[in-house]
PDB file of C-alpha atoms in Angstrom:
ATOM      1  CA  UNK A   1     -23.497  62.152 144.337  1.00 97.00           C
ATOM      2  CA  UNK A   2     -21.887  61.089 140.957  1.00 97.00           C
ATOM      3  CA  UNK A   3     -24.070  57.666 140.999  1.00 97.00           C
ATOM      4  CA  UNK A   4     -27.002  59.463 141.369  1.00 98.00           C
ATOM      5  CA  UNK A   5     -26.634  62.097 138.971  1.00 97.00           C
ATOM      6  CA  UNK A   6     -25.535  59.837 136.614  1.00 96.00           C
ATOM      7  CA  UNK A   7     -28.810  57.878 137.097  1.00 97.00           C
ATOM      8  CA  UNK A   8     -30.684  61.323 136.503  1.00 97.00           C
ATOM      9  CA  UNK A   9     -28.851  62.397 133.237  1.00 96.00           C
ATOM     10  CA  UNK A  10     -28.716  58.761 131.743  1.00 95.00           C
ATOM     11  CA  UNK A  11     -32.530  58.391 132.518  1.00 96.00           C
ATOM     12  CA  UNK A  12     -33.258  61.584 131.483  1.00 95.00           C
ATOM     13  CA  UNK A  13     -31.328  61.714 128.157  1.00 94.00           C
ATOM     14  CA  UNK A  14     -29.713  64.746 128.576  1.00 93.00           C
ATOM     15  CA  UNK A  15     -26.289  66.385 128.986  1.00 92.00           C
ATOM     16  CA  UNK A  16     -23.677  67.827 130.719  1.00 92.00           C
ATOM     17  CA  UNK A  17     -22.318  64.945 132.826  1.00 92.00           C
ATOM     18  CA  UNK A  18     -18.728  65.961 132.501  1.00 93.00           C
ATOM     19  CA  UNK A  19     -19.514  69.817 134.155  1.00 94.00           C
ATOM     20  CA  UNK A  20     -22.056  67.805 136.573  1.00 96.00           C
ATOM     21  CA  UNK A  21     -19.213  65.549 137.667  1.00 97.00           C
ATOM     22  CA  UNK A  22     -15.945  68.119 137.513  1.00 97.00           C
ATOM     23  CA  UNK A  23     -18.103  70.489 140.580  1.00 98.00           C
ATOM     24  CA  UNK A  24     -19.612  67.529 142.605  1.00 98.00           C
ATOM     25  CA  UNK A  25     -16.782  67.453 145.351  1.00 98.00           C
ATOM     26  CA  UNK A  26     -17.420  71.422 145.356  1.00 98.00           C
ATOM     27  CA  UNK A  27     -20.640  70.851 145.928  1.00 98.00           C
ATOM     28  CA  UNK A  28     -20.728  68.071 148.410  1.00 98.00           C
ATOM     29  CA  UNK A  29     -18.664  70.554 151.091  1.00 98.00           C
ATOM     30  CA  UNK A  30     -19.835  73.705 150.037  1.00 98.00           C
ATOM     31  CA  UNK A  31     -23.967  72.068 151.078  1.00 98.00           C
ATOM     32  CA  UNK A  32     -22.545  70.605 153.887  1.00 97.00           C
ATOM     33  CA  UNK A  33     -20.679  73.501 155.342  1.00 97.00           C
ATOM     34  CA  UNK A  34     -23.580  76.168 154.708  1.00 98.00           C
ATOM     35  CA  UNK A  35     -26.419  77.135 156.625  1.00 98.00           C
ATOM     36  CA  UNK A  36     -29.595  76.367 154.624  1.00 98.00           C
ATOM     37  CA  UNK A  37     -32.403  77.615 157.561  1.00 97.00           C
ATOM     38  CA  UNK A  38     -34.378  79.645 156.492  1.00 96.00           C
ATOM     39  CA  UNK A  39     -34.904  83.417 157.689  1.00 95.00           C
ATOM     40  CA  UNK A  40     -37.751  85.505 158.130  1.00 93.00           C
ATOM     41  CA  UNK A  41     -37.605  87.038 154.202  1.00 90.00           C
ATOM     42  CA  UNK A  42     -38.098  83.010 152.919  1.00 91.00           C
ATOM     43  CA  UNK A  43     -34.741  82.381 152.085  1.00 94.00           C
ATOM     44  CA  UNK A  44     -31.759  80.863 153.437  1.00 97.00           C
ATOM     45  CA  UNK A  45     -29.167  82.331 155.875  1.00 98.00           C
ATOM     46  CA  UNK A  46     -26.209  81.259 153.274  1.00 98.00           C
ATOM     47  CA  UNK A  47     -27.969  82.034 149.469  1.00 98.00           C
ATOM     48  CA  UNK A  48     -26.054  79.089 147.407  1.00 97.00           C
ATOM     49  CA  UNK A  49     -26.315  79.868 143.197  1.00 96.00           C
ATOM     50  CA  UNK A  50     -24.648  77.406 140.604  1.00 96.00           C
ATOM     51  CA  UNK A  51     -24.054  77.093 137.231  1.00 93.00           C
ATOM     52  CA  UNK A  52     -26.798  76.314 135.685  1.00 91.00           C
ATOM     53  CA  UNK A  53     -26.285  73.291 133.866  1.00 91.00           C
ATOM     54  CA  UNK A  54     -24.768  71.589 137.090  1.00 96.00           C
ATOM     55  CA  UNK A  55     -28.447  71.717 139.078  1.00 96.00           C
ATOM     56  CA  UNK A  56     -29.294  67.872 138.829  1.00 97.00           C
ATOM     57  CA  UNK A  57     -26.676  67.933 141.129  1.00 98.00           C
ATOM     58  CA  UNK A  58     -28.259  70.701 143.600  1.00 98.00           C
ATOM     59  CA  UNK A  59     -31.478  68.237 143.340  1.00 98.00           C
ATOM     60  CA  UNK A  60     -29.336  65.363 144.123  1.00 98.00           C
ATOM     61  CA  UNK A  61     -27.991  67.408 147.107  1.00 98.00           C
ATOM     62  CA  UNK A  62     -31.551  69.239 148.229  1.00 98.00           C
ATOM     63  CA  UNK A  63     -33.262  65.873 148.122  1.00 98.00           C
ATOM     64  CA  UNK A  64     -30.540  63.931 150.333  1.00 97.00           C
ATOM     65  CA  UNK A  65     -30.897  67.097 152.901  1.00 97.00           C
ATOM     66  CA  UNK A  66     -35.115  66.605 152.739  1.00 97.00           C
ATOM     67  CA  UNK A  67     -35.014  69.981 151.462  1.00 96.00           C
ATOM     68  CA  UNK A  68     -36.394  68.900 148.062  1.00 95.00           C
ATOM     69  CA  UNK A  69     -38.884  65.778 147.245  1.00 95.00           C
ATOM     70  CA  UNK A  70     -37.236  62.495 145.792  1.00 97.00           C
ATOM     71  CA  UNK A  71     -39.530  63.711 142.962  1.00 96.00           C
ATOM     72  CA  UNK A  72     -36.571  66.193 141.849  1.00 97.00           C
ATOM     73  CA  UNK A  73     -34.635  63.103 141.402  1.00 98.00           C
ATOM     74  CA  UNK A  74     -37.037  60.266 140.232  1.00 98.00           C
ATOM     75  CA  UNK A  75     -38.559  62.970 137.125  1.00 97.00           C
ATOM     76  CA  UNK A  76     -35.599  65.026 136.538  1.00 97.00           C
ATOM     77  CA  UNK A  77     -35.907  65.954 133.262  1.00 95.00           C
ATOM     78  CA  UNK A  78     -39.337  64.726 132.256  1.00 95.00           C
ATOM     79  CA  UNK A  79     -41.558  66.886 130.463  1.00 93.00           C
ATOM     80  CA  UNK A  80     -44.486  68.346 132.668  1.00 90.00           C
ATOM     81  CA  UNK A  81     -42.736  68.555 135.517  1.00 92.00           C
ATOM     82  CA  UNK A  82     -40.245  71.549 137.371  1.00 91.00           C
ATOM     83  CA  UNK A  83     -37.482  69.676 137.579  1.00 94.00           C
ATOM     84  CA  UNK A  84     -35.692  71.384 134.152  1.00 93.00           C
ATOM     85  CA  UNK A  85     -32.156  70.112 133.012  1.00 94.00           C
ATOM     86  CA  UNK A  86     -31.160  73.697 133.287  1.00 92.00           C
ATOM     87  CA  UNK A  87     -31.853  75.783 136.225  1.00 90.00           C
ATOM     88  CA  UNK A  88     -34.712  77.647 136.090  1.00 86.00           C
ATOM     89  CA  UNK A  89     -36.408  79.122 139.852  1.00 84.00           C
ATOM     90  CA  UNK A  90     -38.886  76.528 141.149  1.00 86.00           C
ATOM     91  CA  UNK A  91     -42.494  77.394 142.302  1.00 83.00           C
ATOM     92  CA  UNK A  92     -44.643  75.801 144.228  1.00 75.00           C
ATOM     93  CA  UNK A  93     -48.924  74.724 143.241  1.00 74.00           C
ATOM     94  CA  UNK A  94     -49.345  78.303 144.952  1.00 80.00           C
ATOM     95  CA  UNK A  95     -46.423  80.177 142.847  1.00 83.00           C
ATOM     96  CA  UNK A  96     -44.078  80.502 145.752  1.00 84.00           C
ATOM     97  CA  UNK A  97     -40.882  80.640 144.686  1.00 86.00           C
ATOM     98  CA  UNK A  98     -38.817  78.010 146.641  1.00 92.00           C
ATOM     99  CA  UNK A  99     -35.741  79.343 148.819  1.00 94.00           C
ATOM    100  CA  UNK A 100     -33.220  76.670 147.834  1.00 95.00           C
ATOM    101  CA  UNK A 101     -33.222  77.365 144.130  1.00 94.00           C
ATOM    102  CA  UNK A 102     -33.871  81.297 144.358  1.00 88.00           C
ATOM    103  CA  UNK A 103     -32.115  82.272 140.577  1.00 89.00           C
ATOM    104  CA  UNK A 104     -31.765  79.634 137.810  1.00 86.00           C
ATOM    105  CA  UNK A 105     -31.074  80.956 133.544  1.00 84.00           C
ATOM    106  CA  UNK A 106     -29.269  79.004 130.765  1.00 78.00           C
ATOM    107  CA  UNK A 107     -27.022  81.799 129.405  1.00 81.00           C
ATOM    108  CA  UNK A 108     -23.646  81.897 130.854  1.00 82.00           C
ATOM    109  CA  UNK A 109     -22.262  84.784 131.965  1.00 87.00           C
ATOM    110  CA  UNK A 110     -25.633  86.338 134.763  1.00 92.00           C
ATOM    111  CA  UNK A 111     -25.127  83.419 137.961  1.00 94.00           C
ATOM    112  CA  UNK A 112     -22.406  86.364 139.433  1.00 96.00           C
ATOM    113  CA  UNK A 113     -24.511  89.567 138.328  1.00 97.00           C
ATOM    114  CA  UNK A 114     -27.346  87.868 140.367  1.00 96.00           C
ATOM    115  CA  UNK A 115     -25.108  86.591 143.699  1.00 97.00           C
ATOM    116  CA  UNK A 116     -24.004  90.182 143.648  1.00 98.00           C
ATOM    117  CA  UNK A 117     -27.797  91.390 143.834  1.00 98.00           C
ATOM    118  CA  UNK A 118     -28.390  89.211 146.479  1.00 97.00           C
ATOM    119  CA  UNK A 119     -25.464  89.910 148.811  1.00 98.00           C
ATOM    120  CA  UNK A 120     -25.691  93.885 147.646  1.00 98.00           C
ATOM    121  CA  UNK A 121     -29.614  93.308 149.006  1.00 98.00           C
ATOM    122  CA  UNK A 122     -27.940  91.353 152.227  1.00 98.00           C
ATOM    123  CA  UNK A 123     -25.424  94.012 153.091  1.00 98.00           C
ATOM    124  CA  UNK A 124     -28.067  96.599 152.986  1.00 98.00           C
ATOM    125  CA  UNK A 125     -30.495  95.261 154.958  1.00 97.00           C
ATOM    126  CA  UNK A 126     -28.147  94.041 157.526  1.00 97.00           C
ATOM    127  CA  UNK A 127     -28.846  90.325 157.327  1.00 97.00           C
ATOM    128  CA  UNK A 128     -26.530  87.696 158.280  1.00 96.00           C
ATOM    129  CA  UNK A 129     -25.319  85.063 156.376  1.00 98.00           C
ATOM    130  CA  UNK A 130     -23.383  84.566 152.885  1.00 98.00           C
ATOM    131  CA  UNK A 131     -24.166  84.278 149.223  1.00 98.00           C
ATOM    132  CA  UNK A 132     -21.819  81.835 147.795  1.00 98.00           C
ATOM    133  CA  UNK A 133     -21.882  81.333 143.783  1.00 98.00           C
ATOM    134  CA  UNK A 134     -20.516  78.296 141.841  1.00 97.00           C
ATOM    135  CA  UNK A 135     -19.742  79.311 138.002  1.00 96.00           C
ATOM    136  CA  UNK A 136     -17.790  78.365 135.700  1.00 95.00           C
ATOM    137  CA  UNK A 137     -14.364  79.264 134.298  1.00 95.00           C
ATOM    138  CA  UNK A 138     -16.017  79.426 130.851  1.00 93.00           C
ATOM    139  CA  UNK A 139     -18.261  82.116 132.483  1.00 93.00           C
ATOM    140  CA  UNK A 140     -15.086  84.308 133.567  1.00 94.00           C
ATOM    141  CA  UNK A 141     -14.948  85.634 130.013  1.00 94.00           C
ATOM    142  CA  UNK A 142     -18.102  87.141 129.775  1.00 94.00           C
ATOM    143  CA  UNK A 143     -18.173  91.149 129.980  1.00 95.00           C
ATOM    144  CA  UNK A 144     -21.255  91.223 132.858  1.00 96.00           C
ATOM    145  CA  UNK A 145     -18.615  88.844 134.945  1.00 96.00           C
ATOM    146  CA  UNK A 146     -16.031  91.982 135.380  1.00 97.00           C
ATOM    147  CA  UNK A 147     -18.736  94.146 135.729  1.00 97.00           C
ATOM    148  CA  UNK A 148     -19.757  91.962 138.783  1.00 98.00           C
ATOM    149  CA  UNK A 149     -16.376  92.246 139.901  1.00 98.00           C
ATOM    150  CA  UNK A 150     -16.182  95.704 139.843  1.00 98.00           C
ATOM    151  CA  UNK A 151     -19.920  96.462 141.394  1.00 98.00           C
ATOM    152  CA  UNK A 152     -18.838  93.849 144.458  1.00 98.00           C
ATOM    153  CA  UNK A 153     -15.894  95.196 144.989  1.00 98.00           C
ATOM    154  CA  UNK A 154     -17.337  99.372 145.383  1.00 98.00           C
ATOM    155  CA  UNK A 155     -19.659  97.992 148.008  1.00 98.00           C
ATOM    156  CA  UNK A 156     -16.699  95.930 149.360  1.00 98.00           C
ATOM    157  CA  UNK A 157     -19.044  92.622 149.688  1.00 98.00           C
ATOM    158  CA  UNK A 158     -17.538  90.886 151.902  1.00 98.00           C
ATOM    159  CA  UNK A 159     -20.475  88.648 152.405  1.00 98.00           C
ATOM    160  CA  UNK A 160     -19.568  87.127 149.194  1.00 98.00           C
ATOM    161  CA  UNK A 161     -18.102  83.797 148.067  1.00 98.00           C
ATOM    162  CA  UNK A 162     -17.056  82.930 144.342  1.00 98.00           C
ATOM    163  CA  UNK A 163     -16.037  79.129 144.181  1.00 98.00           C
ATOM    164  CA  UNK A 164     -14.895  78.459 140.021  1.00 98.00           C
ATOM    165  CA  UNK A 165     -14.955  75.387 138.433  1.00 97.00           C
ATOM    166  CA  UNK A 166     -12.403  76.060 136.570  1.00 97.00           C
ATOM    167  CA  UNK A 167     -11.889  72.014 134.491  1.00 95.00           C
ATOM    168  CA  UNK A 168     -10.462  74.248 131.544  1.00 94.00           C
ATOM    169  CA  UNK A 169     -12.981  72.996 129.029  1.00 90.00           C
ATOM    170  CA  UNK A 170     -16.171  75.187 127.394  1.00 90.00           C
ATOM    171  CA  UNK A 171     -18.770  74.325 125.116  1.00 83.00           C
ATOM    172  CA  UNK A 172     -16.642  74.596 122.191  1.00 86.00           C
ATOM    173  CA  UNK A 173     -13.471  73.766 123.405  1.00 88.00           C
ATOM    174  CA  UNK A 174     -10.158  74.727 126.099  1.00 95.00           C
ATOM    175  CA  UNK A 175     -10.324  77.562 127.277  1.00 94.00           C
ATOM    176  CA  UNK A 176      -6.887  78.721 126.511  1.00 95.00           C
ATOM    177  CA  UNK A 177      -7.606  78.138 122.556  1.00 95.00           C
ATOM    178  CA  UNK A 178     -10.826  80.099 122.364  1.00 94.00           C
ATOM    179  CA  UNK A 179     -10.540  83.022 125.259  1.00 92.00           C
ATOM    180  CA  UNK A 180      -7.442  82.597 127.895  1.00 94.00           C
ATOM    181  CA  UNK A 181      -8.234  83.518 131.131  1.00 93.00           C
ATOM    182  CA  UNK A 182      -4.613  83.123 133.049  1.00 94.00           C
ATOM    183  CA  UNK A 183      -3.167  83.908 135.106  1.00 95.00           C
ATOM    184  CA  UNK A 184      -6.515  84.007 136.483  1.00 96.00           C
ATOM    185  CA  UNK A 185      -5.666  84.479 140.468  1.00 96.00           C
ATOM    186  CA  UNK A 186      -3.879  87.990 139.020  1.00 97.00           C
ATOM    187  CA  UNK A 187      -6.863  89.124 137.172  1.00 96.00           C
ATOM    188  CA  UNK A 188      -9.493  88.605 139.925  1.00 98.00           C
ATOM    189  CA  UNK A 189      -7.194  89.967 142.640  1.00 98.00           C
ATOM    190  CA  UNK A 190      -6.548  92.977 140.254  1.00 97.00           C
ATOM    191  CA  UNK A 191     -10.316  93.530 141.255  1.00 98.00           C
ATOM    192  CA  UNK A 192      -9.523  94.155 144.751  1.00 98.00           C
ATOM    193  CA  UNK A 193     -10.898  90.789 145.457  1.00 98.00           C
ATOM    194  CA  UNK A 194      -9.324  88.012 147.966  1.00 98.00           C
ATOM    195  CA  UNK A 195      -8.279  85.075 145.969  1.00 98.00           C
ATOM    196  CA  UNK A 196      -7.278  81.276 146.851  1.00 98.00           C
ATOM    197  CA  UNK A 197      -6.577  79.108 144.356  1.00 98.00           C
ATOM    198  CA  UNK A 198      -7.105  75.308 145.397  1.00 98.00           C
ATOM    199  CA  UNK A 199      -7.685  71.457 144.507  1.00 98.00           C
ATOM    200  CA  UNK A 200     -11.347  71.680 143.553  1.00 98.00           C
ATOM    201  CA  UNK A 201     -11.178  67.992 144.362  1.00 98.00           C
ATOM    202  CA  UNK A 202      -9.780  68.022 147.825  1.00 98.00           C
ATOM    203  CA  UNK A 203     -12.298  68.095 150.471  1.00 98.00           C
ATOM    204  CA  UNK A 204     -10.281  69.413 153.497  1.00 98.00           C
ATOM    205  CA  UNK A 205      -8.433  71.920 150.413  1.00 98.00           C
ATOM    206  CA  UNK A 206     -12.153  73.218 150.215  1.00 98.00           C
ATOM    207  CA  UNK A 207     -13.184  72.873 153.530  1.00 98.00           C
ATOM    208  CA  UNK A 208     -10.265  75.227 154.526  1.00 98.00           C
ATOM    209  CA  UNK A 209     -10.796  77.604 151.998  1.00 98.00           C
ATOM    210  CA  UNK A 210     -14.459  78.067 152.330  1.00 98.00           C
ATOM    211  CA  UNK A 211     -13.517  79.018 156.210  1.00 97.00           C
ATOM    212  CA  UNK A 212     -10.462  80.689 155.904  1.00 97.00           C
ATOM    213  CA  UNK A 213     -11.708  83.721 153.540  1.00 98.00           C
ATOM    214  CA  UNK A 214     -10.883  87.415 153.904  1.00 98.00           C
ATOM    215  CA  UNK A 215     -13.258  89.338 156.317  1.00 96.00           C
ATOM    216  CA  UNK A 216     -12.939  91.903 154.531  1.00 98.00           C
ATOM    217  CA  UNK A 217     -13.362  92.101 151.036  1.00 98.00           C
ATOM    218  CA  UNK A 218     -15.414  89.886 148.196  1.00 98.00           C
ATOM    219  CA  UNK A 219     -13.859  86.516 147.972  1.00 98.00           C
ATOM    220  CA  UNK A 220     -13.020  84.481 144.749  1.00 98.00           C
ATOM    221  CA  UNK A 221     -11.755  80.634 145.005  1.00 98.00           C
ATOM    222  CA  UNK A 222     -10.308  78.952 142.063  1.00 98.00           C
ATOM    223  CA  UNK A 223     -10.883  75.465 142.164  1.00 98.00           C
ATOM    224  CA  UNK A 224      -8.676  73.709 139.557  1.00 98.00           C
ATOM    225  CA  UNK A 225     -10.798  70.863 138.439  1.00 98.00           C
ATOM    226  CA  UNK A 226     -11.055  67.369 136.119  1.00 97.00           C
ATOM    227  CA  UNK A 227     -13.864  67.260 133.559  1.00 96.00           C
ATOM    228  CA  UNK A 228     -15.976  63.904 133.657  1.00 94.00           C
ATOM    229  CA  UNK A 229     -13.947  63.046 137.376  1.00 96.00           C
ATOM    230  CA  UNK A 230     -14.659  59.898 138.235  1.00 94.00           C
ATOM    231  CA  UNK A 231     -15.605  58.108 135.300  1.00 93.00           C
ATOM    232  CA  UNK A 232     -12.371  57.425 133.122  1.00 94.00           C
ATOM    233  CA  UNK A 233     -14.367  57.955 129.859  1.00 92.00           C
ATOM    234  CA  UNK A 234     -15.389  61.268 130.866  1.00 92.00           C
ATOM    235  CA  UNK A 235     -12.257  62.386 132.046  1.00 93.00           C
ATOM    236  CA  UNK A 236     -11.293  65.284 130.349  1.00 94.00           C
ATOM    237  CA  UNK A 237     -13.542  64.692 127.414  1.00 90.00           C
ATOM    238  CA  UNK A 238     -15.524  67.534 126.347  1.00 87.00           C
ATOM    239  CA  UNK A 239     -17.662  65.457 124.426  1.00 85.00           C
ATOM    240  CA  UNK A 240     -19.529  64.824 127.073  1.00 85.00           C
ATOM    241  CA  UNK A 241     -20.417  68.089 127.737  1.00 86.00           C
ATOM    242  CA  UNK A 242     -23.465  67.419 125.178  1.00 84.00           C
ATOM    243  CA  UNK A 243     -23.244  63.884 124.382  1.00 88.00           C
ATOM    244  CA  UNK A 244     -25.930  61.468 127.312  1.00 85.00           C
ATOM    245  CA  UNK A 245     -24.473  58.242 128.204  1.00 90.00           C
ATOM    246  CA  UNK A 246     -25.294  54.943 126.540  1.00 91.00           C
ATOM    247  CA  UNK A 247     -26.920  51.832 128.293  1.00 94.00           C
ATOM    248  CA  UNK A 248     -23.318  50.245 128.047  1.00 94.00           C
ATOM    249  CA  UNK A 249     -21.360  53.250 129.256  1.00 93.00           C
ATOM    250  CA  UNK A 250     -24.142  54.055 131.966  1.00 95.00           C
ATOM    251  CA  UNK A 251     -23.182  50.144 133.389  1.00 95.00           C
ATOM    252  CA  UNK A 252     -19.186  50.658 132.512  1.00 94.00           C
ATOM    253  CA  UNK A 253     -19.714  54.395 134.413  1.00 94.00           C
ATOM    254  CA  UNK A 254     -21.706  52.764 137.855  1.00 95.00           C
ATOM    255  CA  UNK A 255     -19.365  49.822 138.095  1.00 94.00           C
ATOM    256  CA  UNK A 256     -16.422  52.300 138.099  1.00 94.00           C
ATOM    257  CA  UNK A 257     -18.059  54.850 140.179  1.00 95.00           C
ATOM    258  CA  UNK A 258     -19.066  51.824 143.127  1.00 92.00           C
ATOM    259  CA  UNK A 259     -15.592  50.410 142.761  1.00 87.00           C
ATOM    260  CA  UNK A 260     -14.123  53.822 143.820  1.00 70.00           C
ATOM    261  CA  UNK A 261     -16.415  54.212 146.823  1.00 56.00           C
TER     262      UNK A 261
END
């Protein structure tokens, strides 16, 4: 997953490799383990949002599943085309929205407010299935974020999974410098919500987590994570967050990244 969205960023010129690359072992379970078939409304038994600036990933991830065209991949990014460097819903040539990318906006701080709407709309129509939401821990000091908590937690959504990349890096800089969010586990569970707090690069660590949540109530899942993991250059380097790879660190990034496979 790494190779290829490297591939897709470095072709594409554009950014956030490091947030792309901190979420990708998140995301490699978390599509595995849920159940993408879709239901009689058009969408998906399990609803999955992310962070927006992580979706050449979800392409990467769609496409490999045949749930997206290799299209996503081959003209990410180019002008004219859907496939947006930011998540934004896709439609198809008749304006159908498509069910694997149902909510997509650039501003931090509205990927829970909208998971919330779609379990809320789950839990009152009776439908199965769970709306899992990947943000970020940058996101987790945004006002509409505790609001989110609050609203989930008066309908007691238990049909609701929070996974947060939490790689301790924002735009700007660490999160404990500019806004500190710990002891985050205490805040969230001061909620009334079920929290884990895990190895967001541990694959059985997420596995278990993803399948051992509370029954009962809304469920948040702390995944401590690396910025730029898996390419030693972007490790921990918030520069990356904006800065595209050059033609020499693109090679330096791949020969690291097959090495490690």
């Amino acid at each position: 997953l790494r190779i290829t969205v490297l591939k897709m960023i470095a072709k594409a010129k554009s950014s956030h490799i490091g947030s792309n690359f901190s979420c990708a072992d998140i995301l490699t379970v978390l599509y595995d383990i849920a159940d993408l078939s879709l239901m009689s409304n058009g969408l998906p038994k399990d609803i999955i949002i992310v962070k927006s600036w992580a979706i050449a990933s979800v392409y990467a991830l769609l496409v490999k599943k045949g749930l997206l065209p290799q299209e996503a991949i081959d003209n990410y990014g180019k002008e004219g085309t859907p496939w947006k460097t930011i998540t934004e819903p896709l439609f198809d040539e008749n304006g159908k929205r498509n069910p694997y990318v149902p909510w997509g906006i650039g501003s931090m701080g509205y990927n829970l407010p909208a998971a919330v709407g779609f379990a809320l709309a789950k839990k009152l129509k009776g439908e199965e299935g769970t709306v899992y939401c990947l943000i970020s821990d940058g996101e987790c000091q945004i006002g509409s974020f505790y609001e989110s908590l609050l609203i989930a937690k008066q309908h007691e959504l238990s049909n609701l999974i929070i996974l947060c990349d939490n790689n301790s890096w924002q735009a700007m800089g660490r999160i404990k410098d500019i806004l500190n969010l710990e002891p985050l586990n205490e805040k969230i569970k001061s909620f009334g919500w079920a929290v884990q707090r895990i190895n967001g690069h541990d694959y059985n660590q997420i596995e278990n987590a993803l399948k051992n949540v509370d029954k009962t109530l809304p469920n948040f899942i702390i995944c401590d994570t690396i910025k730029g993991m898996g390419y030693s250059k972007l490790y921990d380097n918030n520069l990356y967050h904006y800065k595209h790879v050059s033609e020499e660190e693109l090679n330096e990034a791949l020969k690291e990244l097959n090495n490690g496979i």
